[in-house]
Structures are given as structure tokens and as C-alpha cells.
PDB file of C-alpha atoms in Angstrom:
ATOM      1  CA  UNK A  23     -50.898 119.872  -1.578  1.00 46.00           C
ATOM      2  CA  UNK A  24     -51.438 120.856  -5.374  1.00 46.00           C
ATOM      3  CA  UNK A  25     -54.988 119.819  -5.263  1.00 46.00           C
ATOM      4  CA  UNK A  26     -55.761 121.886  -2.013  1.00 48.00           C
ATOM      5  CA  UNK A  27     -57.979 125.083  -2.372  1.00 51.00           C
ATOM      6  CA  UNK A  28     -58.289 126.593   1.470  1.00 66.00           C
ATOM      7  CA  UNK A  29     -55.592 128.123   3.009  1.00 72.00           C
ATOM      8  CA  UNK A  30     -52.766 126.193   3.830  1.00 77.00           C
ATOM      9  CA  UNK A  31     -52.324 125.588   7.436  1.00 89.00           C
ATOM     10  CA  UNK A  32     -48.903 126.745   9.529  1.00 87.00           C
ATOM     11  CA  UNK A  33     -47.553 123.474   9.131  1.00 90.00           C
ATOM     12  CA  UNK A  34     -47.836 123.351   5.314  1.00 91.00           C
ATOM     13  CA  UNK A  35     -46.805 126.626   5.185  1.00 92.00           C
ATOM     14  CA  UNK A  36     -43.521 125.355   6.841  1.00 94.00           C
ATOM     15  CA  UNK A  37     -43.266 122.231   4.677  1.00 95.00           C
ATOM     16  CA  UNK A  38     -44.350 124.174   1.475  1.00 94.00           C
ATOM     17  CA  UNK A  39     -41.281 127.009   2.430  1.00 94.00           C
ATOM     18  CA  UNK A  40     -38.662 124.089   3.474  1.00 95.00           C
ATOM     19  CA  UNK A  41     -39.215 122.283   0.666  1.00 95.00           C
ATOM     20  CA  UNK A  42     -38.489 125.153  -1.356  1.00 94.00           C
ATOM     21  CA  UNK A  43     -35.569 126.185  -0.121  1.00 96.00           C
ATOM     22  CA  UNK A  44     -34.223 121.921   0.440  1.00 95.00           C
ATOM     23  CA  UNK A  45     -34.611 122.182  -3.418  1.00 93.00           C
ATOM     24  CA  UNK A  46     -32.777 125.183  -4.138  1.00 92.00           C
ATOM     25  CA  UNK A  47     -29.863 124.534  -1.643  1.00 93.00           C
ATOM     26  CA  UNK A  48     -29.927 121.238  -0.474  1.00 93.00           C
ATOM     27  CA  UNK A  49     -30.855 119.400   3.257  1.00 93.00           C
ATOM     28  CA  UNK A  50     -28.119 120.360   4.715  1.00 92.00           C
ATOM     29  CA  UNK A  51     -27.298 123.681   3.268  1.00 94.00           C
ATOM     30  CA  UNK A  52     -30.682 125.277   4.812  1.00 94.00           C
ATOM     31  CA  UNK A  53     -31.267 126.595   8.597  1.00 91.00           C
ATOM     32  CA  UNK A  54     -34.162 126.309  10.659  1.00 90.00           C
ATOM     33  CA  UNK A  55     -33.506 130.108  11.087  1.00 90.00           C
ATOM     34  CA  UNK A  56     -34.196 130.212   7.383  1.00 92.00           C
ATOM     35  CA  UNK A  57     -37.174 128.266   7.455  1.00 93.00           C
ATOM     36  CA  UNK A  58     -38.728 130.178   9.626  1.00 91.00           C
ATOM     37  CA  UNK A  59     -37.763 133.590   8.112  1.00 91.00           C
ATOM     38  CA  UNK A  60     -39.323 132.344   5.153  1.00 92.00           C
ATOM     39  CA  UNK A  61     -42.465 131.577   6.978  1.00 91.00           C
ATOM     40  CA  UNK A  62     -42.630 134.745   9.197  1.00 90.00           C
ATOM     41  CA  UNK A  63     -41.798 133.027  12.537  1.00 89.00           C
ATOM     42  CA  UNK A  64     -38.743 132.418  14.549  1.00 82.00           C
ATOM     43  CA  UNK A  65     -36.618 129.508  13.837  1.00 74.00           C
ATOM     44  CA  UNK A  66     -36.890 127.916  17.389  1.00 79.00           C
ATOM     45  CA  UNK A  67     -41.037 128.771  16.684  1.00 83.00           C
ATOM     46  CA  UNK A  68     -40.764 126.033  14.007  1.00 86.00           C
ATOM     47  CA  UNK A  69     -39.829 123.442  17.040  1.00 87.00           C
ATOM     48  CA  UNK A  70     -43.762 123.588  17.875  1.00 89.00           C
ATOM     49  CA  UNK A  71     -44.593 122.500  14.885  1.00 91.00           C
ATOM     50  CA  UNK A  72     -41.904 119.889  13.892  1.00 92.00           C
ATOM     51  CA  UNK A  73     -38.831 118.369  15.827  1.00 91.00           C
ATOM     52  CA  UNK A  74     -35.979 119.182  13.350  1.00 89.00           C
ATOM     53  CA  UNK A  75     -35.251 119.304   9.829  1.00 92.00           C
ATOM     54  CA  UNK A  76     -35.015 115.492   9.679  1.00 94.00           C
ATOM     55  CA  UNK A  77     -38.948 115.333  10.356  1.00 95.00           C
ATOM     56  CA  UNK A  78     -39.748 118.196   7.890  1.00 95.00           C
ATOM     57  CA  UNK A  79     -37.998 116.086   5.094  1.00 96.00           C
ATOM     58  CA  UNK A  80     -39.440 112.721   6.463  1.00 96.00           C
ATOM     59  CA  UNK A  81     -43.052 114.148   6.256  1.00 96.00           C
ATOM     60  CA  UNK A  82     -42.402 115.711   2.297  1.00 97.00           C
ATOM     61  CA  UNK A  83     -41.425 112.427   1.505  1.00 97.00           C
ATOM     62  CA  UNK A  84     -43.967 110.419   3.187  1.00 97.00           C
ATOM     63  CA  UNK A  85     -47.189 112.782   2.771  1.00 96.00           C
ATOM     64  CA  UNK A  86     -46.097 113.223  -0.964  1.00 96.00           C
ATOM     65  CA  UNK A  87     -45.694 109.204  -1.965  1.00 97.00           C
ATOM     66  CA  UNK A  88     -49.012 109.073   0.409  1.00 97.00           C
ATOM     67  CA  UNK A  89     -50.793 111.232  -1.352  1.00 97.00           C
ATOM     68  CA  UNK A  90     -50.316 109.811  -4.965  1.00 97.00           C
ATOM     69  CA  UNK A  91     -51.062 106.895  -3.373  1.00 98.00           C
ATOM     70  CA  UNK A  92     -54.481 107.631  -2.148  1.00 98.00           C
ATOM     71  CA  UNK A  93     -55.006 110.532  -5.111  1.00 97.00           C
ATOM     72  CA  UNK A  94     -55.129 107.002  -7.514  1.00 97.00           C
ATOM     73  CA  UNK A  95     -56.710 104.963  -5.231  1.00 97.00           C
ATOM     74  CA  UNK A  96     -59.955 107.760  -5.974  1.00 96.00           C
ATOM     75  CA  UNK A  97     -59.918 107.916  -9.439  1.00 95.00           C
ATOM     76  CA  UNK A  98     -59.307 103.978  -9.876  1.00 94.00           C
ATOM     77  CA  UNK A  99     -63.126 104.263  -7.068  1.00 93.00           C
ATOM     78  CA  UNK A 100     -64.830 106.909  -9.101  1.00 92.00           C
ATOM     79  CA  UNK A 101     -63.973 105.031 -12.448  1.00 89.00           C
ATOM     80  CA  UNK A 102     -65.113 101.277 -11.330  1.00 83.00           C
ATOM     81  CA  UNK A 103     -67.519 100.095 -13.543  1.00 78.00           C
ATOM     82  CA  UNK A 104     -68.280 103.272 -15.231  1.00 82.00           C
ATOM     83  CA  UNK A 105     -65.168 104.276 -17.395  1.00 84.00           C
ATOM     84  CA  UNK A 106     -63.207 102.470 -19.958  1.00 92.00           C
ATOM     85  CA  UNK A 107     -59.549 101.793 -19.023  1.00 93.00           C
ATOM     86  CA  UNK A 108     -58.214 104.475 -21.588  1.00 94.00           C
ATOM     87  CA  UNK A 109     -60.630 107.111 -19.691  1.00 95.00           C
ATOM     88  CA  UNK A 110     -58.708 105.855 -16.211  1.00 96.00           C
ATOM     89  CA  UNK A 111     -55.098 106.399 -17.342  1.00 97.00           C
ATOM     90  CA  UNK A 112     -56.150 109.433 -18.549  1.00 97.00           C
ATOM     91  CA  UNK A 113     -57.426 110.314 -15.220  1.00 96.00           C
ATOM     92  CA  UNK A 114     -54.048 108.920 -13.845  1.00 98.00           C
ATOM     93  CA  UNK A 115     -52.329 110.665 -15.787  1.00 98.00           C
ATOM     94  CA  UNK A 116     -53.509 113.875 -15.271  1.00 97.00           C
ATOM     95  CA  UNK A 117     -53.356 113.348 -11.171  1.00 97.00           C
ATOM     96  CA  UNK A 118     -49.007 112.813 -11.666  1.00 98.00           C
ATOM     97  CA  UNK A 119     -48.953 115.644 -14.353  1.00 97.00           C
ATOM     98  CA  UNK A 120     -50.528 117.636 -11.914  1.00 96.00           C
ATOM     99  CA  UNK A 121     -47.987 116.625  -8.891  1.00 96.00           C
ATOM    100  CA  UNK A 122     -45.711 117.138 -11.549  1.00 95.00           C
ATOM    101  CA  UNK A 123     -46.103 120.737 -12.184  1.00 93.00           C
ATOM    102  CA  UNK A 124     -47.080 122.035  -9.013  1.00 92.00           C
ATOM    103  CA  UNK A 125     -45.013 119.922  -7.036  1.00 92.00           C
ATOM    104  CA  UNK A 126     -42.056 120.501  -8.381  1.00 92.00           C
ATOM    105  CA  UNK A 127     -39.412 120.950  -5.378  1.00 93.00           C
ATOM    106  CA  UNK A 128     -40.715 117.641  -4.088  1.00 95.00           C
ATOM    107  CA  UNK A 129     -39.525 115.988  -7.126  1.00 95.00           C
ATOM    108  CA  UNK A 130     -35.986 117.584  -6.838  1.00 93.00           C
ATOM    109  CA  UNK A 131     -36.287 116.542  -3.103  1.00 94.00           C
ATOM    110  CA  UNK A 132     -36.791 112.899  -3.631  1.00 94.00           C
ATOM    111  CA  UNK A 133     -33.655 112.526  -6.039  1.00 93.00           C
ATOM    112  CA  UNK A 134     -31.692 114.481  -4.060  1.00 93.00           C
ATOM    113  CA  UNK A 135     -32.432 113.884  -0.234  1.00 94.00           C
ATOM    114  CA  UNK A 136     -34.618 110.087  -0.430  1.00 95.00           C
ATOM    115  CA  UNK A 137     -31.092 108.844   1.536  1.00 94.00           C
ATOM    116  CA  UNK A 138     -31.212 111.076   4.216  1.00 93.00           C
ATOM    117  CA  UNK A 139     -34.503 109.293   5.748  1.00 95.00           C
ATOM    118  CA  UNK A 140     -34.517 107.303   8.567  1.00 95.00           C
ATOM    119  CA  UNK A 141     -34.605 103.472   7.160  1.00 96.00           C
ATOM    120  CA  UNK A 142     -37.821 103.542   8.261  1.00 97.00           C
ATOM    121  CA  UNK A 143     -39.376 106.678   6.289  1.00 97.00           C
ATOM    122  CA  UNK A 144     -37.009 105.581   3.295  1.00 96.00           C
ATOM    123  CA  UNK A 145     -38.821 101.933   3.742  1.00 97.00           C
ATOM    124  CA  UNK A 146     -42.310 103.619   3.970  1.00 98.00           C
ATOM    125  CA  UNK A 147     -41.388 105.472   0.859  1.00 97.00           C
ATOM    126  CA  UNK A 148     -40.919 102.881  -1.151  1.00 97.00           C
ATOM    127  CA  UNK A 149     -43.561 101.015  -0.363  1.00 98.00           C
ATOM    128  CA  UNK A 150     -45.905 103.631  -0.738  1.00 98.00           C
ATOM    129  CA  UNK A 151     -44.365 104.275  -4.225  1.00 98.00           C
ATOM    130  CA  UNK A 152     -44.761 100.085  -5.020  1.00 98.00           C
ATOM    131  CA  UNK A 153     -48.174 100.440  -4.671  1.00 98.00           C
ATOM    132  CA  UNK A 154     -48.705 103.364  -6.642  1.00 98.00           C
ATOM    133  CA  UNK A 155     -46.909 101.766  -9.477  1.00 98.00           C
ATOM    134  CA  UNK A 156     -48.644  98.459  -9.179  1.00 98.00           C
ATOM    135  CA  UNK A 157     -51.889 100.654  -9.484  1.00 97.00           C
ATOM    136  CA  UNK A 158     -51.071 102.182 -12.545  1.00 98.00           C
ATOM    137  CA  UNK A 159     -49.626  98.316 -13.873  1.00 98.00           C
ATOM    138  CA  UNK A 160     -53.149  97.002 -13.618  1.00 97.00           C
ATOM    139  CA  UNK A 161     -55.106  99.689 -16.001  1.00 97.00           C
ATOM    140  CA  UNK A 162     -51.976  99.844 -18.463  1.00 97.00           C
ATOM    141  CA  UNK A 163     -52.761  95.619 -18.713  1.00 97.00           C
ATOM    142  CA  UNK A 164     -56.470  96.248 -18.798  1.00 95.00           C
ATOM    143  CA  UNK A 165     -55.601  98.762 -21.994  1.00 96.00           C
ATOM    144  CA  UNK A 166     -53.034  96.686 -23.723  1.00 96.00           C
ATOM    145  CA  UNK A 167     -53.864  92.890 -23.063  1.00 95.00           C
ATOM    146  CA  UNK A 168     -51.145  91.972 -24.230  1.00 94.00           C
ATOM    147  CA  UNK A 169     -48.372  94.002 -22.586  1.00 96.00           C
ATOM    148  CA  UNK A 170     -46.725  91.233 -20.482  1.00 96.00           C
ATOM    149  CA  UNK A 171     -45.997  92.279 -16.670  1.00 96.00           C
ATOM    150  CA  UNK A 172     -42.637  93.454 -16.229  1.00 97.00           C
ATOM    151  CA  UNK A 173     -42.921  95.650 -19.655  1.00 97.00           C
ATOM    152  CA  UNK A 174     -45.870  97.082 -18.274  1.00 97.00           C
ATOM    153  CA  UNK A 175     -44.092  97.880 -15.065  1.00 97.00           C
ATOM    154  CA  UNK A 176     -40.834  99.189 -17.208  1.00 97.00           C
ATOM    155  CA  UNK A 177     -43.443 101.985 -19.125  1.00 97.00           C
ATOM    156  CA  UNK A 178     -45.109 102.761 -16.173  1.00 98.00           C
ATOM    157  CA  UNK A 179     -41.640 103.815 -15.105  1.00 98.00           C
ATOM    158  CA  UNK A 180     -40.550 105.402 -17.793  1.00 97.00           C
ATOM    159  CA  UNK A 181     -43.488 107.383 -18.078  1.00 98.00           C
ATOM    160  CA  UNK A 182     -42.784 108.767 -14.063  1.00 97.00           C
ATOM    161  CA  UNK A 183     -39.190 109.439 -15.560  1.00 96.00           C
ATOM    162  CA  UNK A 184     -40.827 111.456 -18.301  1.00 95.00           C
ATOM    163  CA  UNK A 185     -43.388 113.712 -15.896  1.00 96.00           C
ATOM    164  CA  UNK A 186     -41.021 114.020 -13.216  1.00 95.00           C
ATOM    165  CA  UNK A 187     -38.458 115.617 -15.591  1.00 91.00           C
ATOM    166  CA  UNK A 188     -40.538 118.835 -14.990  1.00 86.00           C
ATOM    167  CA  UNK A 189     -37.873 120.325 -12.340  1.00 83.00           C
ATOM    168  CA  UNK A 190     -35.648 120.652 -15.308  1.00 79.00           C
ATOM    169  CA  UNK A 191     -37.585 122.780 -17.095  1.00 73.00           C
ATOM    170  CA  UNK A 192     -37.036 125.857 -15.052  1.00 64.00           C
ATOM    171  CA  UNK A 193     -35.083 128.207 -17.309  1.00 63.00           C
ATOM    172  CA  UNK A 194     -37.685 131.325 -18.202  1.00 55.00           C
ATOM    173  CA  UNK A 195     -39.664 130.538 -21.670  1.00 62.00           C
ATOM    174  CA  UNK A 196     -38.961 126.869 -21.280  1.00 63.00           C
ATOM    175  CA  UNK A 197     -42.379 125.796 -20.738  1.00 65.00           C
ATOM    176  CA  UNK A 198     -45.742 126.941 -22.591  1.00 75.00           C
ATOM    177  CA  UNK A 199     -47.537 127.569 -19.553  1.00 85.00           C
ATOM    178  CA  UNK A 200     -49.305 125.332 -17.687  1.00 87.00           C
ATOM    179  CA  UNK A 201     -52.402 124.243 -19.680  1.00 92.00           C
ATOM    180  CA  UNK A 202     -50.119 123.945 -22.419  1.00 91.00           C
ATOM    181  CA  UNK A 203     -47.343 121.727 -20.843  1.00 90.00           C
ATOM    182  CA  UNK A 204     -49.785 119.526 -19.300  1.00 94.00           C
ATOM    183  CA  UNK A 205     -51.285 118.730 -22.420  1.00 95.00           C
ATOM    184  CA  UNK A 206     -48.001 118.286 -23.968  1.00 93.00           C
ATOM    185  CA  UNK A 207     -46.864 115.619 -21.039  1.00 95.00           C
ATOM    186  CA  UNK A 208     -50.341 114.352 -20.999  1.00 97.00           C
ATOM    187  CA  UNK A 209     -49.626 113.536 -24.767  1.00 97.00           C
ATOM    188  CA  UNK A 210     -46.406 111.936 -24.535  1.00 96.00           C
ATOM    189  CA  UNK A 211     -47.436 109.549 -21.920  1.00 97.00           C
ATOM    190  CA  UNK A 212     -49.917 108.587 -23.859  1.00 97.00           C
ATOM    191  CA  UNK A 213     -47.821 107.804 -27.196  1.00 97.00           C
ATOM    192  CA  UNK A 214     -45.253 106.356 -24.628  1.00 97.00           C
ATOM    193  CA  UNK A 215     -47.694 103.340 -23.140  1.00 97.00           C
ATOM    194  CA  UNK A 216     -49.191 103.030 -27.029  1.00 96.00           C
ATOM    195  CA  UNK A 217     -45.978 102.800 -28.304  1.00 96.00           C
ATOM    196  CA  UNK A 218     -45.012  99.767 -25.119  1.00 96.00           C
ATOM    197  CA  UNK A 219     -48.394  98.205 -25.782  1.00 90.00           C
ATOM    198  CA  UNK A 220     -48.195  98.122 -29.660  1.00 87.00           C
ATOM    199  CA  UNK A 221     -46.433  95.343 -31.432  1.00 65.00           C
TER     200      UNK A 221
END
């Protein structure tokens, strides 16, 4: 998604426009009519490509939590054995602030809509998301010793709180641009994990 440079396919066209628009209005305040205006194609067109609404949300959900997922699973493999834990969370850092700025209706999506999932997609979620944050609990601890477990967990989530409060920040002039408000987020997430890990 935000780290993809080809063209987007049909299909992530689709998700890319639904999302959008699940955002602005809600799940159930959007037609598959409107999804596929968005996209150029004919609502009942967007029935060869997914089976309702209920799978376009499932797979946003899914492929999103999925893809932080495997997006720190990298950087944690490129780092081993050659960077220092500070230069990992950096690099973890940067992959959410990314997914936080260019991902932003996904964000909105998961507060809003995370109920709507089948039990099964909601379970997946969450799982996916457990592991993610368990990632990210290990190379806090590696960086501050001394940060017992569950604190470490606690600013790991507090730190998501912090990038994912980008949807927020939509009024015009709100942000510095984007170089500038990822360095700003990138900075606060640092002072917030120095600040948990300092005694």
C-alpha cells in the first residue's frame, strides 16, 4: 500500500477508493454503486472483484495489520546483527509513521468499523496486531534493559496512540508537510520510549 511504487492493480484501486469513502461516511453509509463510480466501473462490476462490502472491509483490515506485520518482520531481518537497537526502532518507527501518513483512512477505518468483521477477520486482526506489538516490545527491552515487560508493552501502545492520531490532523495548515510531520512524530516517539525507559 504506502510503500508500493507500480501501479496499483483494479483491486487496490477498489480497496484504496472504498476505504476512502468508509472513512468519510462510514460502512454502512457507502454503496457499491459508489464504489464503483469512484473507480470508473459499474457497481455490480465490483462483484468480480470482491463479494460485498463486508469482504472489502475484511481485506483493509486484514492486509493492513498483515502488512505491518511483515513490513517489521524485514527491518527486524535486515537489522540482525548489523544495527544497534536504537538504529531498529528508528527503522520501526519510521515503517508506522509512514502507514501513518499515507494510510490514513485505514486508521479511521479500524476505530470505526474493527466490529463489523466477521469474528473471524476481527480474531485475525488482533492477532496480527499482537504480534506486531510483541515485535516492537523486544527492541524497546533490548534499548532500555531495564524497562520491565508490561511498561514496555504500555509505551509501545501509547506510542501507536500517538502516530495513529494522524487522521485528526486533517484541517488545511494543520500539518507541516510530510517530511516535516514525520520528523516531528518520529521525534516524539522517540522522547516518548526515553522518557518510559528513563528512571
Amino acid at each position: 500500500m504506502a510503500t508500493r511504487t507500480d501501479a496499483p492493480t483494479r483491486r487496490e484501486q477498489i480497496l484504496k477508493e472504498a476505504a476512502r469513502l468508509f472513512a468519510e461516511r462510514g460502512f454502512h453509509g457507502v454503496g457499491v454503486d459508489e464504489i464503483g463510480a469512484a473507480v470508473g466501473i459499474s457497481g455490480p462490476g465490483l462483484y468480480r472483484h470482491f463479494a460485498g462490502k463486508d469482504a472489502m472491509l475484511a481485506e483493509l483490515l486484514v492486509g493492513i495489520s498483515g502488512q505491518l506485520l511483515t513490513g517489521a518482520k524485514r527491518r527486524l531481518e535486515e537489522a540482525d546483527g548489523v544495527a544497534a537497537p536504537e538504529t531498529v526502532l528508528d527503522s520501526l518507527i519510521e515503517g508506522h509513521i509512514d502507514f501513518a501518513l499515507d494510510d490514513r483512512p485505514l486508521i479511521t477505518l479500524h476505530d470505526r468499523e474493527l466490529d463489523r468483521l466477521r469474528d473471524t477477520d476481527r480474531k485475525l486482526v488482533r492477532q496480527l496486531q499482537r504480534q506486531y506489538v510483541e515485535l516492537w516490545v523486544g527492541v524497546v527491552r533490548e534499548l532500555y534493559p531495564e524497562l520491565a515487560e508490561p511498561a514496555a508493552r504500555s509505551a509501545v501502545h501509547s506510542v501507536f496512540g500517538l502516530l495513529n492520531s494522524t487522521p485528526h490532523l486533517t484541517r488545511p495548515g494543520s500539518l507541516p508537510g510530510r517530511a516535516g510531520t514525520a520528523e516531528l512524530l518520529h521525534r516524539m516517539a522517540r522522547g516518548a520510549f526515553a522518557a518510559a525507559g528513563s528512571r
